[in-house]
Tab-separated table of N, CA and C in Angstrom:
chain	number	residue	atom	x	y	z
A	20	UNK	N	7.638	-41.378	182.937
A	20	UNK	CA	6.973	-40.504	181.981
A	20	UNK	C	7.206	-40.962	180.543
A	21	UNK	N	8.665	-41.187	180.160
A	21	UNK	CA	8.786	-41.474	179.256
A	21	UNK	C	8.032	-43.076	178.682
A	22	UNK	N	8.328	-44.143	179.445
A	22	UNK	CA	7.295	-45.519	178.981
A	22	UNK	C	5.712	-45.132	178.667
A	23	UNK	N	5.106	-43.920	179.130
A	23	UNK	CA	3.665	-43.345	178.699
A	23	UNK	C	3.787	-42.739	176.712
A	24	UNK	N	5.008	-42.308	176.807
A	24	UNK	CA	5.142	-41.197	175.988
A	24	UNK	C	5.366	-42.933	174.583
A	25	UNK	N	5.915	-44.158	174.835
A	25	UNK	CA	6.019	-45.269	174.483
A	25	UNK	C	4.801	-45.603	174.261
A	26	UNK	N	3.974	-46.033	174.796
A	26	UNK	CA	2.758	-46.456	175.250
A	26	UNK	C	1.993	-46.057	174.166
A	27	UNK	N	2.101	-44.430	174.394
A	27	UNK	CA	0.793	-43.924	173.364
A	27	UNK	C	2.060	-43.754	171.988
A	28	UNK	N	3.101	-44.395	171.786
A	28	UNK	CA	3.424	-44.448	170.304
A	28	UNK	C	2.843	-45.788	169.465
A	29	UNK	N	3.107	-46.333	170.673
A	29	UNK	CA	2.802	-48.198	170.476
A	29	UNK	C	1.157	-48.262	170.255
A	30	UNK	N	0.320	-47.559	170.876
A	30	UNK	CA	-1.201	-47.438	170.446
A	30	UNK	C	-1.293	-46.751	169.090
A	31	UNK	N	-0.396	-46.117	168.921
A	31	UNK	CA	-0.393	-44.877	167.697
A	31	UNK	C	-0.293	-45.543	166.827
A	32	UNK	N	1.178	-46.428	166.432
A	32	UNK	CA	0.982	-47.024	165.289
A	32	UNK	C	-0.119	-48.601	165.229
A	33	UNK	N	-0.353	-48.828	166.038
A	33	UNK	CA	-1.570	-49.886	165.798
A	33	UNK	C	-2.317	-49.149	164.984
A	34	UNK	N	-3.063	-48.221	165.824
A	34	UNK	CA	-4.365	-47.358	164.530
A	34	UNK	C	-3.751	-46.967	163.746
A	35	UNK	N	-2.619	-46.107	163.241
A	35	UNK	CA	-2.058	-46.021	162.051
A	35	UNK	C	-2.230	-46.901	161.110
A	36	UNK	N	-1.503	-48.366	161.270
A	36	UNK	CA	-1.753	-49.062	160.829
A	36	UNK	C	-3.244	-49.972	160.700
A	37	UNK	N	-4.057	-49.680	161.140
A	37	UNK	CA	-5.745	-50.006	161.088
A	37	UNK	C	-5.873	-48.888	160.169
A	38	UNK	N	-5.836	-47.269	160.306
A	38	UNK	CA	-6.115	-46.447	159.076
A	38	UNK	C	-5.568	-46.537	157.999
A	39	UNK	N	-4.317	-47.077	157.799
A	39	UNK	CA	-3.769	-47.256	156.507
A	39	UNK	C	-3.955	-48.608	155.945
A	40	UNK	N	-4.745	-49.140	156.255
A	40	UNK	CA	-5.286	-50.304	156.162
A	40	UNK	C	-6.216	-49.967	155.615
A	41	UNK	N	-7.410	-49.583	156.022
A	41	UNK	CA	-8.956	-49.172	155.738
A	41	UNK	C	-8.633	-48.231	154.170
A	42	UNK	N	-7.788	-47.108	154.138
A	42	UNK	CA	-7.724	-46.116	153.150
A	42	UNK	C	-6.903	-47.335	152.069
A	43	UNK	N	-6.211	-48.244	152.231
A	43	UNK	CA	-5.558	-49.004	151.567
A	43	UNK	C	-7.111	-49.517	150.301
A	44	UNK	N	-7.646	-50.300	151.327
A	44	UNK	CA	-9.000	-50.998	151.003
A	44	UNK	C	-9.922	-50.125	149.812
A	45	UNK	N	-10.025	-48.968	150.562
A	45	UNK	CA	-11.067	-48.165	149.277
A	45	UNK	C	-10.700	-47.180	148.480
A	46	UNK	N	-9.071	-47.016	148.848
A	46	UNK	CA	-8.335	-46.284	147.415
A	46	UNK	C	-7.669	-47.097	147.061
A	47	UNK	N	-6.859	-48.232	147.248
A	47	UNK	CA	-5.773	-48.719	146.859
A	47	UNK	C	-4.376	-47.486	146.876
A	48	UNK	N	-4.394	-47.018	147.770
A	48	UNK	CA	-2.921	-45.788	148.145
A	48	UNK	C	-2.433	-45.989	149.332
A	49	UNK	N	-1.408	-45.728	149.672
A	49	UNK	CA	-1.079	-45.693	151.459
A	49	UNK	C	-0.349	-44.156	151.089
A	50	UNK	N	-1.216	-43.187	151.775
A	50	UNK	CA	-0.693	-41.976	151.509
A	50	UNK	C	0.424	-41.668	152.354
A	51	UNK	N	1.690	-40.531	151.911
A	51	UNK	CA	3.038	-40.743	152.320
A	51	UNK	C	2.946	-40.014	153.448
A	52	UNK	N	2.766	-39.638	153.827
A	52	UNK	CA	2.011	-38.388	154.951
A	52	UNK	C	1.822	-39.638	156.399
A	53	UNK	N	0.766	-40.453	156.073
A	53	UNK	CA	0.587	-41.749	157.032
A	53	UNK	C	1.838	-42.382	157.035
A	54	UNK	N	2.370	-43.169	156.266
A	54	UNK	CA	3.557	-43.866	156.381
A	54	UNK	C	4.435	-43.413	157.282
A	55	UNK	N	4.443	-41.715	156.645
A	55	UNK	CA	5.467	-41.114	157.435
A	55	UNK	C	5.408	-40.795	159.119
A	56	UNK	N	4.163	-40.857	158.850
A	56	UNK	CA	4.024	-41.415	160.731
A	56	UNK	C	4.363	-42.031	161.298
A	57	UNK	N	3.676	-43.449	160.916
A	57	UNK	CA	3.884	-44.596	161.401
A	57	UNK	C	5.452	-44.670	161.312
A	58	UNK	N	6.000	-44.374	160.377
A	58	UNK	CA	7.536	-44.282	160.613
A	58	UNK	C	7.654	-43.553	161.775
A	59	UNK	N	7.384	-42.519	162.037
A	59	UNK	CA	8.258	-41.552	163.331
A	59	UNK	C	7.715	-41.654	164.731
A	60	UNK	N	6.761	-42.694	164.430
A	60	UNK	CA	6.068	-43.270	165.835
A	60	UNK	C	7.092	-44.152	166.044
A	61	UNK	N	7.800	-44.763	165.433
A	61	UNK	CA	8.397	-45.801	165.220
A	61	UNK	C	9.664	-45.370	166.248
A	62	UNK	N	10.428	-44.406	165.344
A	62	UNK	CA	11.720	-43.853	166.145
A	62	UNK	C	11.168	-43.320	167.732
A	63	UNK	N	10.331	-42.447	167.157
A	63	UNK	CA	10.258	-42.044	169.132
A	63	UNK	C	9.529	-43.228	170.055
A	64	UNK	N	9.021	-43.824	169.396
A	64	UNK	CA	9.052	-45.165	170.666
A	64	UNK	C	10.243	-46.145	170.982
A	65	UNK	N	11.025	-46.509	170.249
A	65	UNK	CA	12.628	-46.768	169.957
A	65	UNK	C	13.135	-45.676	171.022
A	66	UNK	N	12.949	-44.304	170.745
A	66	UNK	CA	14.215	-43.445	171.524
A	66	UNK	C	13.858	-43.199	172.781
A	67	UNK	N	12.488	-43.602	173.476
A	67	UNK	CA	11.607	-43.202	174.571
A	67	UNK	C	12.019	-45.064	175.885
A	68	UNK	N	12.017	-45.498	174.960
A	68	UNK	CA	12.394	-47.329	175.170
A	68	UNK	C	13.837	-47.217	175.451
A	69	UNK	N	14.643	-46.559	174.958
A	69	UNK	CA	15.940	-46.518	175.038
A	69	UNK	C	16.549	-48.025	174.215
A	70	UNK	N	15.878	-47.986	173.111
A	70	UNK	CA	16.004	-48.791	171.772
A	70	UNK	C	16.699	-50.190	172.645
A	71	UNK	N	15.396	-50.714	173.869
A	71	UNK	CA	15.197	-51.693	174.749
A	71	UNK	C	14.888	-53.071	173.460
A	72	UNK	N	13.908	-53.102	172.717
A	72	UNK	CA	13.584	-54.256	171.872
A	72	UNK	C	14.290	-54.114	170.697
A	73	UNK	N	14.372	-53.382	169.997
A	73	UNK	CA	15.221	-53.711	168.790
A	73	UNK	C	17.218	-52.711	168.773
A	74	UNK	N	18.300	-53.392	168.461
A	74	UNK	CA	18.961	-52.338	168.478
A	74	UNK	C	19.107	-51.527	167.607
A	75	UNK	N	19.625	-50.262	168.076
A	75	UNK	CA	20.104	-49.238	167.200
A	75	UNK	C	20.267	-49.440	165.912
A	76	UNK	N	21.456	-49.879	165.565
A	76	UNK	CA	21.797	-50.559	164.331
A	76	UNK	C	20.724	-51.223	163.570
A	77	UNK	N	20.401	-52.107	163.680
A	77	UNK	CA	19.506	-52.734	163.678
A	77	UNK	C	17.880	-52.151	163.325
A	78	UNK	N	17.825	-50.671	163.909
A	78	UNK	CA	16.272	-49.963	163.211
A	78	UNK	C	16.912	-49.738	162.060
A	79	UNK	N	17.586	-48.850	161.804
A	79	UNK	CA	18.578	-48.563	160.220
A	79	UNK	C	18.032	-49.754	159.159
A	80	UNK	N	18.809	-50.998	159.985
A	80	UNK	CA	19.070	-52.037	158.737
A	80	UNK	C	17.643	-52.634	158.293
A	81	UNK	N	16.970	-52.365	159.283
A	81	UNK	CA	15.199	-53.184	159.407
A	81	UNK	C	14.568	-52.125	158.439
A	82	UNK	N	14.869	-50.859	158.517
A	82	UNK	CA	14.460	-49.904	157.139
A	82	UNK	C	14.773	-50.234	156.582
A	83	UNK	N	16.390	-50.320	155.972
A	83	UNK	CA	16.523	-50.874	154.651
A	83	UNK	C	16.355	-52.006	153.979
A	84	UNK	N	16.050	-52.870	155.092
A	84	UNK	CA	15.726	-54.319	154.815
A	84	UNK	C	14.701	-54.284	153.646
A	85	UNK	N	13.844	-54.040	154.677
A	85	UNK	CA	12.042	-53.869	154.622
A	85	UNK	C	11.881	-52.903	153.320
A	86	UNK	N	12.357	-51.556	153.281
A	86	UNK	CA	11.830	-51.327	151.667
A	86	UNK	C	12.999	-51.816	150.608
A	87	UNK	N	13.958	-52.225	151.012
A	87	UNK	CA	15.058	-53.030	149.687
A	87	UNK	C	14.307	-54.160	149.014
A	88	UNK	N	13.981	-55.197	150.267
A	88	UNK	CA	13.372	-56.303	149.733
A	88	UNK	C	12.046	-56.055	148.919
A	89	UNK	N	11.055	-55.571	149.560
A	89	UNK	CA	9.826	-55.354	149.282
A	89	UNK	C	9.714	-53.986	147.810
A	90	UNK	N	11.281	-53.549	147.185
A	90	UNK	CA	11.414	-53.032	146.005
A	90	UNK	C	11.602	-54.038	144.989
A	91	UNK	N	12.843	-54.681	145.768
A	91	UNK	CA	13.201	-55.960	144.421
A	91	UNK	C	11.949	-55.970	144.488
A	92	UNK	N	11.030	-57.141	144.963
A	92	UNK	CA	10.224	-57.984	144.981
A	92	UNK	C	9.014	-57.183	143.944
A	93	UNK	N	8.985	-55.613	143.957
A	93	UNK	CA	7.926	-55.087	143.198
A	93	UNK	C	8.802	-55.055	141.491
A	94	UNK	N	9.843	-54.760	141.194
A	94	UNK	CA	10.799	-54.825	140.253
A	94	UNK	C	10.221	-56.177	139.355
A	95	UNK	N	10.129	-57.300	140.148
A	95	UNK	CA	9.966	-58.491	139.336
A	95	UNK	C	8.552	-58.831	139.164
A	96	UNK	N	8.185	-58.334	140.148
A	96	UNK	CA	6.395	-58.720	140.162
A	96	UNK	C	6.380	-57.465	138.938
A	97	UNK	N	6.427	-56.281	138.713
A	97	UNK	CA	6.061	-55.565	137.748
A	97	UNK	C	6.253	-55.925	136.207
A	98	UNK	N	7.494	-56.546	136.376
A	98	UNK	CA	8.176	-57.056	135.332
A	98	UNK	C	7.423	-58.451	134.468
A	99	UNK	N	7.227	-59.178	135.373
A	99	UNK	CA	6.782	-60.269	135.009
A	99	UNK	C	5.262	-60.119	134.716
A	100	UNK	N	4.423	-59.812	135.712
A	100	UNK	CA	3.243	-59.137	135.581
A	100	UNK	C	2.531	-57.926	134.097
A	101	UNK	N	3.575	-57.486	133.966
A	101	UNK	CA	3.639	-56.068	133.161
A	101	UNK	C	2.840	-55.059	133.464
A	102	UNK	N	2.463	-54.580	134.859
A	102	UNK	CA	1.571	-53.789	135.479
A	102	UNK	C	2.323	-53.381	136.956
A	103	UNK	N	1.952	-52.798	137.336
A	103	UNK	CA	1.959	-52.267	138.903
A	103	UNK	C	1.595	-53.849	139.662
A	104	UNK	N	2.799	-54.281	140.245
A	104	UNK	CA	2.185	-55.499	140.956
A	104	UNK	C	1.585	-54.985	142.446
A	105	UNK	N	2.843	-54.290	143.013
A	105	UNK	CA	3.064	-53.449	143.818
A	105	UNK	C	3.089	-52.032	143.601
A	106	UNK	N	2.488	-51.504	144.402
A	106	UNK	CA	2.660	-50.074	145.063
A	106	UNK	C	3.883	-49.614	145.460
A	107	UNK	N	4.343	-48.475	145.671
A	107	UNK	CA	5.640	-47.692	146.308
A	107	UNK	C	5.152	-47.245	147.513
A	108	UNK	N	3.512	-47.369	147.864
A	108	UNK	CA	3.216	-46.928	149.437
A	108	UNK	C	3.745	-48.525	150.061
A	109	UNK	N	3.455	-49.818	149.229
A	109	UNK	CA	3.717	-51.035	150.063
A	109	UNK	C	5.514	-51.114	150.369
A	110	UNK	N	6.273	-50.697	149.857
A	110	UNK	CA	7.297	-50.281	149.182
A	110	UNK	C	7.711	-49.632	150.984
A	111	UNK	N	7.127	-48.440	151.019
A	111	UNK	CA	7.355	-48.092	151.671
A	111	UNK	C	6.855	-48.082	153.538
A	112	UNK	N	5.936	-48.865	153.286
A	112	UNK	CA	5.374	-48.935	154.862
A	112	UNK	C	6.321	-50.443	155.278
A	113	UNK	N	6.717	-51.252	154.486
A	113	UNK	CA	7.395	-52.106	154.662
A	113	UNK	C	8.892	-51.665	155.502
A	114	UNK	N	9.631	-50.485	154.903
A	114	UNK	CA	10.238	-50.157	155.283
A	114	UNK	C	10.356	-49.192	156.713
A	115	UNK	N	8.887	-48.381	156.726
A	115	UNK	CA	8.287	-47.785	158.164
A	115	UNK	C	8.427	-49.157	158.866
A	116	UNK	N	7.791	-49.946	158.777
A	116	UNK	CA	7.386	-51.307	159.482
A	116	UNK	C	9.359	-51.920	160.183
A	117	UNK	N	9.901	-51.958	158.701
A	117	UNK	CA	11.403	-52.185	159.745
A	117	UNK	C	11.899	-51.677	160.329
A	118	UNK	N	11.676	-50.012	160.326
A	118	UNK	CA	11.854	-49.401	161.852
A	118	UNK	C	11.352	-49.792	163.226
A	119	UNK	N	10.178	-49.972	163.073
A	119	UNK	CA	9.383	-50.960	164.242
A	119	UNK	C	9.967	-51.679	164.681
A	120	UNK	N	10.609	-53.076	163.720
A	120	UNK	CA	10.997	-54.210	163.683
A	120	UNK	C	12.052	-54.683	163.683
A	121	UNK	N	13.076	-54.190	163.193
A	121	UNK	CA	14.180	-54.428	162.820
A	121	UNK	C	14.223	-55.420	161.475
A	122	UNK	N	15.781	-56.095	161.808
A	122	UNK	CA	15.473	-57.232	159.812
A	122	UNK	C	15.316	-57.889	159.969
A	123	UNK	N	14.973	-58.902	160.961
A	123	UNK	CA	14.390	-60.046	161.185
A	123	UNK	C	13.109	-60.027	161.042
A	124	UNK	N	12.483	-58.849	161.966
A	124	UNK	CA	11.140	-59.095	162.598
A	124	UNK	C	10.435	-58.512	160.837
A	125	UNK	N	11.025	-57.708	160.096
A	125	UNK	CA	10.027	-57.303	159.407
A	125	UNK	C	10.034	-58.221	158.351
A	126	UNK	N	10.818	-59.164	157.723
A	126	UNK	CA	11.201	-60.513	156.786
A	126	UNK	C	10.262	-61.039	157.511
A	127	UNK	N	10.039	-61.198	158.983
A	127	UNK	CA	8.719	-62.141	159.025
A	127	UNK	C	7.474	-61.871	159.027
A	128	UNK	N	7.128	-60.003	159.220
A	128	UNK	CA	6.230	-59.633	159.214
A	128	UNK	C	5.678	-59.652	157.290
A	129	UNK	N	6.832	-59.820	156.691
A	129	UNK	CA	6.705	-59.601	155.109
A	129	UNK	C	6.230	-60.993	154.832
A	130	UNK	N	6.861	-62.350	155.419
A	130	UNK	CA	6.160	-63.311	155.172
A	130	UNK	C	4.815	-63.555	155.576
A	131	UNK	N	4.746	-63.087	156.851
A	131	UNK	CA	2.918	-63.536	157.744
A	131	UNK	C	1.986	-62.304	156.798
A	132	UNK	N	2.614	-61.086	156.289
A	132	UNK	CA	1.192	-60.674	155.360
A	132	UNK	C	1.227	-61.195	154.041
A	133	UNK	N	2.488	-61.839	153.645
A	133	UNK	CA	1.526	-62.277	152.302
A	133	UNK	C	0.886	-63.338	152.502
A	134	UNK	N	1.040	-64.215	153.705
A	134	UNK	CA	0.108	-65.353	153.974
A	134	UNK	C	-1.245	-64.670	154.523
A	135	UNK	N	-1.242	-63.697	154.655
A	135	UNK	CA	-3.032	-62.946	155.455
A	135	UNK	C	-3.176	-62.221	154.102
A	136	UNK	N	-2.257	-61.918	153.354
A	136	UNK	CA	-2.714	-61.492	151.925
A	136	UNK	C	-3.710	-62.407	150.996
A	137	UNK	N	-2.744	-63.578	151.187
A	137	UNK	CA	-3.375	-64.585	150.331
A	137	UNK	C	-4.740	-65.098	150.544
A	138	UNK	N	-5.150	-65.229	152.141
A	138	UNK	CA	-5.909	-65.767	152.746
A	138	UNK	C	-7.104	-64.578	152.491
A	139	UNK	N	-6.872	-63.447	152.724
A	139	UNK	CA	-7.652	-62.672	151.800
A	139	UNK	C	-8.189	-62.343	150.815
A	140	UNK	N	-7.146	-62.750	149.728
A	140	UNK	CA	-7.494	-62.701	148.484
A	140	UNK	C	-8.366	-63.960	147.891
A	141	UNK	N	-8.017	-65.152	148.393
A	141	UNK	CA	-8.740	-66.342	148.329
A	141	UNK	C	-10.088	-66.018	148.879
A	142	UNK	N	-10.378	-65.093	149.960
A	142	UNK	CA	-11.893	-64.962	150.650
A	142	UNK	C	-12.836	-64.317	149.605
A	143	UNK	N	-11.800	-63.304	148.895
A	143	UNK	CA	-12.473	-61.615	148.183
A	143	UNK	C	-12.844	-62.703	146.799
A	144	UNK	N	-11.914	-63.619	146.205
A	144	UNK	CA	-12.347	-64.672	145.140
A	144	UNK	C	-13.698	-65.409	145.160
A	145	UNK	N	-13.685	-65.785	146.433
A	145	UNK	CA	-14.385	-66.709	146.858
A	145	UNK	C	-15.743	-65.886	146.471
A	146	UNK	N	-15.953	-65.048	147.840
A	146	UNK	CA	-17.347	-63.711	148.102
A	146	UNK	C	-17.595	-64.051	146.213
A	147	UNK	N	-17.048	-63.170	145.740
A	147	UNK	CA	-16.976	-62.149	144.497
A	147	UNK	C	-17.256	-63.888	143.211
A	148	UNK	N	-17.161	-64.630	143.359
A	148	UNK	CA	-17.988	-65.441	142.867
A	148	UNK	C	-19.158	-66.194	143.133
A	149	UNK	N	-19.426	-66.151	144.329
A	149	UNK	CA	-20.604	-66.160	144.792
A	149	UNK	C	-21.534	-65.547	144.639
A	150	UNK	N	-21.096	-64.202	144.730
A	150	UNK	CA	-22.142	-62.834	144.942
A	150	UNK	C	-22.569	-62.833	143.001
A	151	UNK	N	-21.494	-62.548	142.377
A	151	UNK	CA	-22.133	-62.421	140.658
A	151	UNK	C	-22.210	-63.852	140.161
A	152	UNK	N	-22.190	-65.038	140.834
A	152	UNK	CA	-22.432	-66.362	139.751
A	152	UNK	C	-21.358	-66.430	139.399
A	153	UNK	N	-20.058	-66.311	139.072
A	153	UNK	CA	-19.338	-66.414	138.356
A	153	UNK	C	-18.266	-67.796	138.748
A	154	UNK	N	-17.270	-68.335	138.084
A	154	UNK	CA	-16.928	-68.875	138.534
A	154	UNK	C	-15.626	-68.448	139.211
A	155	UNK	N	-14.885	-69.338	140.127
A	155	UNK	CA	-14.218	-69.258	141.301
A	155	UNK	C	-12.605	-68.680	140.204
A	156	UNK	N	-12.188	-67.453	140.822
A	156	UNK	CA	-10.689	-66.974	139.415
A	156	UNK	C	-10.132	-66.470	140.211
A	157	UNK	N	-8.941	-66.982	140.552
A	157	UNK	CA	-7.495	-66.248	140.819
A	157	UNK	C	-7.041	-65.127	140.349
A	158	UNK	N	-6.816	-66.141	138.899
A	158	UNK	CA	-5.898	-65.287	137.810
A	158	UNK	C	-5.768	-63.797	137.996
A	159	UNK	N	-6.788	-63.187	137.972
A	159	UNK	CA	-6.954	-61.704	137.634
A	159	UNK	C	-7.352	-60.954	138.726
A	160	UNK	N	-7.062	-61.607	140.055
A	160	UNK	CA	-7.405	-61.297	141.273
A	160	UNK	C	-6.582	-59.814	141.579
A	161	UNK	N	-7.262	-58.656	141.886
A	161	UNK	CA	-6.127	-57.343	142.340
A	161	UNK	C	-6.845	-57.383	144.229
A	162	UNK	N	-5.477	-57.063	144.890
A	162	UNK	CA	-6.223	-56.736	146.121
A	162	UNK	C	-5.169	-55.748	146.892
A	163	UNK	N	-5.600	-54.917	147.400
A	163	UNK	CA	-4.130	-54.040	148.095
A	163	UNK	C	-3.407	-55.032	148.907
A	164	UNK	N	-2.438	-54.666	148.861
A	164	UNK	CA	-1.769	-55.245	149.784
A	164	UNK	C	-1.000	-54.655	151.118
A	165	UNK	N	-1.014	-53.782	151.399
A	165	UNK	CA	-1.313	-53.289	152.330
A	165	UNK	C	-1.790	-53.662	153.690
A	166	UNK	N	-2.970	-54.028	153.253
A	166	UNK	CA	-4.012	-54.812	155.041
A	166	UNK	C	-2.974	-55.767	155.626
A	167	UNK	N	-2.187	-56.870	154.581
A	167	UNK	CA	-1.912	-58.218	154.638
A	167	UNK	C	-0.704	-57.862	155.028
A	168	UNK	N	-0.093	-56.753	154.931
A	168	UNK	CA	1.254	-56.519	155.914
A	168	UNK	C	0.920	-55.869	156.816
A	169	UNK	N	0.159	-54.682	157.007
A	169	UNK	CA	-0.140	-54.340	158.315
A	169	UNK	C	-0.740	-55.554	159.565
A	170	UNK	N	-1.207	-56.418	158.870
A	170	UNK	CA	-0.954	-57.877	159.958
A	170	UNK	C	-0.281	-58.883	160.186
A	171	UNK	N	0.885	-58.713	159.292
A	171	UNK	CA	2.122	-59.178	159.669
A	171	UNK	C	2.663	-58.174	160.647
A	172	UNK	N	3.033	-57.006	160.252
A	172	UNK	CA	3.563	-55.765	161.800
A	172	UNK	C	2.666	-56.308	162.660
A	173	UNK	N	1.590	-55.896	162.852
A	173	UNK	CA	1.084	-55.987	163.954
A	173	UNK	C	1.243	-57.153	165.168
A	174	UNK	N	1.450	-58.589	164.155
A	174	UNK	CA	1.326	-59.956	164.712
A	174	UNK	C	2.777	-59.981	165.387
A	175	UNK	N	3.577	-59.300	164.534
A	175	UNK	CA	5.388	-59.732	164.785
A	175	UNK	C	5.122	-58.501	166.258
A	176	UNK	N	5.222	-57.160	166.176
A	176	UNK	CA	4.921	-56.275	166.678
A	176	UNK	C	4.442	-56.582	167.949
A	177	UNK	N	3.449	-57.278	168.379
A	177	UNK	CA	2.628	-57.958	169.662
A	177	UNK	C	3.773	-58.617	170.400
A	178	UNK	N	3.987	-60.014	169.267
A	178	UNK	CA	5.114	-60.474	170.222
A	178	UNK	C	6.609	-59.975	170.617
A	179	UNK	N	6.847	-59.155	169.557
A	179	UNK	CA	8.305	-58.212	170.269
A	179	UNK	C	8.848	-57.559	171.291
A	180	UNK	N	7.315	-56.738	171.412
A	180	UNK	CA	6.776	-55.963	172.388
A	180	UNK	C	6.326	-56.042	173.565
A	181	UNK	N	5.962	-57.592	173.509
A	181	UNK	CA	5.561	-58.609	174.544
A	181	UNK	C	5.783	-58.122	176.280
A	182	UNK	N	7.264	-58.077	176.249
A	182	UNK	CA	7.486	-57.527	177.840
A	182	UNK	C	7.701	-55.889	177.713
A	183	UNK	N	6.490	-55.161	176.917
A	183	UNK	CA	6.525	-53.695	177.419
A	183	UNK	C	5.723	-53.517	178.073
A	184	UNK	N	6.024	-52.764	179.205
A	184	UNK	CA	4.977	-53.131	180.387
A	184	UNK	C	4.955	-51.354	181.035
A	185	UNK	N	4.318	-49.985	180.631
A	185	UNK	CA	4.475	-48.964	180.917
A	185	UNK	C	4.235	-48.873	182.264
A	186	UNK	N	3.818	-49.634	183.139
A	186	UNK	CA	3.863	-49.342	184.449
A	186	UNK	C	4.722	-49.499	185.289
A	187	UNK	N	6.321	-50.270	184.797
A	187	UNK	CA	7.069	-50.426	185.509
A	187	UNK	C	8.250	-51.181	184.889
């Protein structure tokens, strides 16, 4: 019963993370309400698993990992930038996400979205000079960031998860 009760957490935060993705896209917000889901999907699939893929310890530290790092990292990007580089929803789903993950898995899920970040942002450059004539600009490129970690979780997430098998 309980690997079902897993099952539909593990489906849960996928679309979570697909909706906080999409609302990412056309507000630029990850509202705390969602996060806070995807966080507590997080624990009760952990406590339903009998914290089988990641340990105990280990969800703790993958929270604090995940929003410690992904604070510095907004600290200096703000700093240097002199704007909002980062969000406090990215801030914080990073840290939902190391519950998922633990501190390994979410350091790599933090690396594989800024590489699907980038790869994004290079596309949205690309489009967006095409479409108005303009020429091809980085520089002043804004894009949530958000999407580009929710496919880092997801990618790390797949393979972690790999031998969950609710039927047995």
């Amino acid at each position: 019963m309980l690997s079902w009760v897993a099952m539909a957490c593990l489906c849960g935060g996928f679309g979570m993370l697909t909706l906080l993705s999409a609302v990412d896209l056309k507000t630029r917000l990850l509202p705390n309400e969602m996060v806070l889901g995807f966080a507590t999907l997080g624990i009760v699939f952990h406590l339903t698993t009998l914290a089988q893929f990641v340990e105990p310890i280990d969800i703790f530290v993958g929270f604090s990992v995940g929003f410690a790092s992904l604070y510095g990292l907004r600290l200096i990007a703000n700093r240097l930038y002199k704007t909002d580089a980062l969000g406090l929803g990215d801030v914080k789903l990073m840290g939902a996400g190391g519950i998922w993950l633990g501190s390994e898995g979410i350091l790599l899920a933090m690396a594989i979205g800024a590489v699907a970040g980038m790869v994004h942002g290079i596309g949205h450059a690309f489009y967006e000079s095409n479409v108005n004539g303009t020429k091809f600009n980085l520089s002043r490129l804004q894009i949530p960031a958000g999407p580009g970690f929710a496919v880092g979780i997801i990618i790390v997430a797949m393979y972690l998860f790999r031998d969950f098998n609710p039927l047995g």
